[in-house]
């Protein structure tokens, strides 16, 4: 019932997330490794995730500035308990192992104000 009530707002929320992501893409420093979506594709931006070599430092500094961030995937999928029985060779996942130490998601709530977006952009740009 809750999901059905939200469904009528779904398209508007996706549009809002895309507007916010586009604003981030335009205004965030080019020093940042931002998401890239091919022109033939479309994202709903459930997350807006950056790759940062110094992710943990940036995360801590943003937290002190009142900016919540999230690491949605703190561990590689092949390291999840459910996959233990498959005995994956960790060295086969070099890119994944690197990315889990670099990715950080910024707030992208579809109801974020422009002022909040500008605050996040300004503070993050000052850190890089």
Coordinates of N, CA and C in Angstrom, one line a residue:
X1 N 0.8 -1.2 0.0 CA 0.0 0.0 0.0 C 0.9 1.3 0.0
X2 N 1.9 1.2 0.8 CA 2.8 2.4 0.8 C 3.5 2.6 -0.5
X3 N 3.9 1.6 -1.1 CA 4.6 1.7 -2.4 C 3.6 2.2 -3.5
X4 N 2.4 1.7 -3.5 CA 1.4 2.1 -4.5 C 1.2 3.6 -4.3
X5 N 1.1 4.1 -3.1 CA 0.9 5.6 -2.9 C 2.1 6.4 -3.5
X6 N 3.3 5.9 -3.4 CA 4.5 6.5 -3.9 C 4.6 6.5 -5.4
X7 N 4.0 5.5 -6.0 CA 4.2 5.2 -7.4 C 3.7 6.4 -8.3
X8 N 2.7 7.1 -7.8 CA 2.2 8.3 -8.6 C 3.2 9.4 -8.6
X9 N 4.2 9.4 -7.7 CA 5.2 10.5 -7.6 C 6.5 10.0 -8.2
X10 N 6.6 8.8 -8.7 CA 7.9 8.2 -9.1 C 8.5 8.9 -10.3
X11 N 7.7 9.2 -11.3 CA 8.3 9.9 -12.5 C 8.8 11.3 -12.1
X12 N 8.1 12.0 -11.3 CA 8.6 13.3 -10.8 C 9.8 13.3 -10.0
X13 N 9.9 12.2 -9.2 CA 11.1 12.1 -8.3 C 12.3 11.7 -9.2
X14 N 12.2 10.9 -10.2 CA 13.3 10.6 -11.1 C 13.7 11.8 -11.9
X15 N 12.8 12.6 -12.3 CA 13.1 13.8 -13.0 C 13.9 14.8 -12.1
X16 N 13.4 14.9 -10.8 CA 14.1 15.7 -9.9 C 15.5 15.2 -9.6
X17 N 15.7 13.9 -9.4 CA 17.0 13.3 -9.2 C 18.0 13.6 -10.4
X18 N 17.4 13.5 -11.6 CA 18.2 13.8 -12.8 C 18.6 15.3 -12.8
X19 N 17.7 16.2 -12.5 CA 18.1 17.6 -12.4 C 19.2 17.9 -11.4
X20 N 19.1 17.2 -10.3 CA 20.1 17.4 -9.2 C 21.4 16.8 -9.7
X21 N 21.4 15.6 -10.3 CA 22.6 15.0 -10.8 C 23.3 15.9 -11.9
X22 N 22.4 16.5 -12.8 CA 23.0 17.3 -13.8 C 23.6 18.6 -13.2
X23 N 23.0 19.1 -12.2 CA 23.5 20.3 -11.5 C 24.9 19.9 -10.8
X24 N 24.9 18.8 -10.1 CA 26.2 18.3 -9.6 C 27.2 18.2 -10.7
X25 N 26.9 17.5 -11.8 CA 27.8 17.3 -12.9 C 28.4 18.6 -13.4
X26 N 27.5 19.6 -13.5 CA 27.9 20.9 -14.0 C 28.8 21.7 -13.1
X27 N 28.4 21.7 -11.8 CA 29.0 22.6 -10.8 C 30.2 22.0 -10.0
X28 N 30.2 20.6 -9.9 CA 31.3 20.0 -9.1 C 32.6 20.1 -9.9
X29 N 33.7 20.2 -9.2 CA 35.0 20.4 -9.8 C 35.3 19.3 -10.8
X30 N 36.0 19.7 -11.8 CA 36.4 18.7 -12.8 C 37.5 17.8 -12.3
X31 N 38.0 18.1 -11.1 CA 39.0 17.3 -10.4 C 38.4 16.0 -9.9
X32 N 37.0 16.0 -9.8 CA 36.3 14.9 -9.2 C 35.9 13.9 -10.3
X33 N 36.0 12.6 -10.0 CA 35.6 11.6 -10.9 C 34.1 11.3 -10.7
X34 N 33.3 12.0 -11.6 CA 31.8 12.0 -11.5 C 31.2 10.9 -12.3
X35 N 30.0 10.5 -12.0 CA 29.3 9.5 -12.8 C 29.2 9.9 -14.3
X36 N 29.3 8.9 -15.1 CA 29.2 9.2 -16.6 C 28.1 8.2 -17.1
X37 N 27.1 8.8 -17.7 CA 26.0 8.1 -18.3 C 26.0 8.3 -19.8
X38 N 26.0 7.2 -20.5 CA 26.0 7.3 -22.0 C 24.7 8.0 -22.4
X39 N 24.8 8.8 -23.5 CA 23.7 9.5 -24.0 C 22.5 8.5 -24.4
X40 N 22.9 7.3 -24.7 CA 21.8 6.3 -25.1 C 21.2 5.7 -23.8
X41 N 21.7 6.0 -22.6 CA 21.2 5.4 -21.4 C 20.5 6.5 -20.5
X42 N 19.9 6.1 -19.5 CA 19.1 6.9 -18.6 C 19.3 6.4 -17.2
X43 N 19.6 7.3 -16.2 CA 19.7 6.8 -14.8 C 18.6 7.4 -14.0
X44 N 18.2 6.6 -13.0 CA 17.3 7.1 -12.0 C 18.0 7.8 -10.8
X45 N 19.3 7.7 -10.8 CA 20.2 8.2 -9.8 C 19.6 7.9 -8.4
X46 N 19.6 6.6 -8.1 CA 19.3 6.1 -6.8 C 20.4 6.6 -5.8
X47 N 21.6 6.7 -6.4 CA 22.8 7.2 -5.7 C 23.5 8.1 -6.7
X48 N 24.2 9.1 -6.2 CA 25.1 9.9 -7.0 C 26.5 9.6 -6.4
X49 N 27.3 8.8 -7.1 CA 28.5 8.2 -6.5 C 29.7 8.8 -7.2
X50 N 30.7 9.2 -6.4 CA 32.0 9.7 -6.9 C 33.0 8.7 -6.6
X51 N 34.1 8.7 -7.4 CA 35.3 8.0 -7.1 C 36.4 8.9 -6.6
X52 N 36.9 8.7 -5.4 CA 37.8 9.6 -4.7 C 39.0 8.8 -4.2
X53 N 40.2 9.1 -4.6 CA 41.4 8.5 -4.1 C 41.5 8.6 -2.5
X54 N 41.1 9.8 -2.0 CA 41.1 10.0 -0.6 C 39.7 10.1 0.0
X55 N 38.9 9.1 -0.3 CA 37.5 9.0 0.1 C 37.3 9.2 1.6
X56 N 38.0 8.5 2.4 CA 37.7 8.5 3.8 C 38.0 9.9 4.4
X57 N 39.0 10.6 3.9 CA 39.3 11.9 4.4 C 38.2 12.9 4.0
X58 N 37.8 12.8 2.8 CA 36.7 13.7 2.3 C 35.4 13.4 3.0
X59 N 35.1 12.1 3.2 CA 33.9 11.7 3.9 C 33.9 12.3 5.3
X60 N 35.0 12.3 6.1 CA 35.1 12.8 7.4 C 34.9 14.3 7.4
X61 N 35.6 15.0 6.4 CA 35.5 16.5 6.4 C 34.1 16.9 6.0
X62 N 33.4 16.2 5.1 CA 32.0 16.5 4.8 C 31.1 16.3 6.0
X63 N 31.3 15.2 6.7 CA 30.5 15.0 7.9 C 30.6 16.1 8.9
X64 N 31.8 16.6 9.1 CA 32.0 17.8 10.0 C 31.3 19.0 9.5
X65 N 31.1 19.1 8.2 CA 30.4 20.2 7.6 C 28.9 20.0 7.6
X66 N 28.4 18.9 8.2 CA 27.0 18.6 8.2 C 26.5 18.0 6.9
X67 N 27.3 17.5 6.1 CA 26.9 16.9 4.8 C 27.0 15.3 4.9
X68 N 25.8 14.7 4.9 CA 25.8 13.2 5.0 C 26.2 12.6 3.7
X69 N 27.1 11.6 3.8 CA 27.5 10.8 2.6 C 27.2 9.4 3.0
X70 N 27.4 8.5 2.0 CA 27.1 7.1 2.2 C 28.0 6.3 1.4
X71 N 28.5 5.2 2.0 CA 29.2 4.1 1.3 C 28.3 3.0 1.2
X72 N 27.6 2.8 0.1 CA 26.6 1.8 -0.1 C 27.2 0.4 -0.2
X73 N 28.4 0.3 -0.7 CA 29.0 -1.0 -0.9 C 30.4 -1.0 -0.3
X74 N 30.4 -1.2 1.1 CA 31.7 -1.2 1.8 C 32.6 -2.4 1.6
X75 N 32.0 -3.5 1.0 CA 32.7 -4.7 0.8 C 32.3 -5.2 -0.6
X76 N 33.3 -5.9 -1.2 CA 33.1 -6.4 -2.5 C 32.0 -7.6 -2.5
X77 N 31.3 -7.7 -3.5 CA 30.2 -8.7 -3.6 C 30.8 -10.1 -3.3
X78 N 31.9 -10.4 -3.9 CA 32.5 -11.7 -3.8 C 33.0 -12.0 -2.4
X79 N 33.1 -11.0 -1.5 CA 33.5 -11.2 -0.1 C 32.3 -11.3 0.8
X80 N 31.0 -11.2 0.3 CA 29.8 -11.4 1.1 C 29.7 -12.8 1.6
X81 N 29.2 -13.0 2.7 CA 29.1 -14.3 3.4 C 28.4 -15.3 2.5
X82 N 27.3 -14.8 1.8 CA 26.5 -15.7 1.0 C 27.4 -16.4 -0.1
X83 N 28.5 -15.8 -0.5 CA 29.3 -16.4 -1.6 C 30.5 -17.1 -1.1
X84 N 30.6 -17.3 0.3 CA 31.8 -18.0 0.8 C 32.0 -19.4 0.2
X85 N 30.9 -20.1 -0.1 CA 31.0 -21.4 -0.6 C 31.7 -21.5 -2.0
X86 N 31.8 -20.4 -2.7 CA 32.4 -20.4 -4.0 C 33.9 -20.2 -4.1
X87 N 34.5 -19.9 -3.0 CA 36.0 -19.8 -2.9 C 36.6 -18.9 -4.0
X88 N 36.1 -17.7 -4.1 CA 36.6 -16.8 -5.1 C 38.1 -16.5 -4.7
X89 N 38.9 -16.3 -5.8 CA 40.2 -15.8 -5.6 C 40.2 -14.3 -5.6
X90 N 40.5 -13.7 -4.4 CA 40.4 -12.3 -4.3 C 41.2 -11.5 -5.3
X91 N 42.3 -12.0 -5.8 CA 43.2 -11.3 -6.7 C 42.6 -11.2 -8.1
X92 N 41.5 -11.9 -8.3 CA 40.8 -11.8 -9.6 C 39.9 -10.6 -9.7
X93 N 39.7 -9.9 -8.5 CA 38.8 -8.8 -8.4 C 39.5 -7.5 -8.1
X94 N 40.6 -7.2 -8.8 CA 41.4 -6.0 -8.6 C 40.7 -4.7 -8.7
X95 N 39.9 -4.6 -9.7 CA 39.1 -3.3 -9.9 C 38.1 -3.2 -8.8
X96 N 37.3 -4.2 -8.5 CA 36.3 -4.2 -7.5 C 37.0 -3.8 -6.1
X97 N 38.1 -4.5 -5.8 CA 38.7 -4.3 -4.5 C 39.2 -2.8 -4.4
X98 N 39.6 -2.2 -5.5 CA 40.0 -0.8 -5.5 C 38.8 0.1 -5.4
X99 N 37.8 -0.2 -6.1 CA 36.6 0.7 -6.0 C 35.9 0.8 -4.7
X100 N 35.9 -0.3 -4.0 CA 35.2 -0.3 -2.7 C 35.9 0.6 -1.7
X101 N 37.1 1.0 -2.0 CA 37.9 1.9 -1.1 C 37.8 3.3 -1.6
X102 N 37.1 3.5 -2.7 CA 37.1 4.9 -3.4 C 35.7 5.5 -3.5
X103 N 34.7 4.7 -3.6 CA 33.4 5.2 -3.9 C 32.7 5.9 -2.7
X104 N 32.0 7.0 -3.0 CA 31.3 7.8 -1.9 C 30.1 8.4 -2.6
X105 N 29.0 8.2 -2.0 CA 27.7 8.8 -2.6 C 27.3 10.1 -1.8
X106 N 26.9 11.1 -2.6 CA 26.5 12.3 -2.1 C 24.9 12.3 -1.9
X107 N 24.4 13.2 -1.1 CA 22.9 13.2 -1.0 C 22.3 13.6 -2.4
X108 N 21.2 12.9 -2.7 CA 20.5 13.2 -3.9 C 19.0 12.9 -3.7
X109 N 18.5 13.5 -2.7 CA 17.1 13.4 -2.3 C 16.3 14.2 -3.4
X110 N 15.2 13.6 -3.9 CA 14.5 14.4 -5.0 C 13.9 15.7 -4.5
X111 N 13.9 15.9 -3.2 CA 13.2 17.1 -2.6 C 14.3 18.1 -2.0
X112 N 15.6 17.8 -2.4 CA 16.6 18.7 -1.9 C 16.4 20.1 -2.5
X113 N 16.7 21.1 -1.6 CA 16.6 22.5 -2.1 C 17.8 22.8 -2.9
X114 N 17.7 23.8 -3.7 CA 18.8 24.3 -4.5 C 19.9 24.8 -3.5
X115 N 19.5 25.4 -2.4 CA 20.5 25.9 -1.4 C 21.3 24.8 -0.9
X116 N 20.7 23.7 -0.6 CA 21.4 22.5 -0.1 C 22.4 22.0 -1.1
X117 N 21.9 21.9 -2.4 CA 22.8 21.4 -3.4 C 24.0 22.3 -3.6
X118 N 23.8 23.6 -3.6 CA 24.9 24.6 -3.7 C 25.9 24.5 -2.5
X119 N 25.3 24.3 -1.3 CA 26.2 24.1 -0.1 C 27.1 22.9 -0.3
X120 N 26.5 21.8 -0.7 CA 27.3 20.5 -0.9 C 28.4 20.8 -1.9
X121 N 28.0 21.3 -3.1 CA 28.9 21.6 -4.2 C 30.0 22.5 -3.7
X122 N 29.7 23.6 -3.1 CA 30.7 24.6 -2.6 C 31.7 23.9 -1.6
X123 N 31.2 23.2 -0.7 CA 32.1 22.6 0.3 C 32.9 21.5 -0.2
X124 N 32.4 20.7 -1.1 CA 33.2 19.6 -1.7 C 34.2 20.2 -2.7
X125 N 33.8 21.2 -3.4 CA 34.8 21.8 -4.3 C 36.0 22.5 -3.6
X126 N 35.7 23.0 -2.4 CA 36.7 23.6 -1.6 C 37.7 22.5 -1.0
X127 N 37.2 21.3 -0.9 CA 38.0 20.2 -0.3 C 39.0 19.6 -1.4
X128 N 38.6 19.7 -2.6 CA 39.4 19.1 -3.7 C 40.2 20.1 -4.4

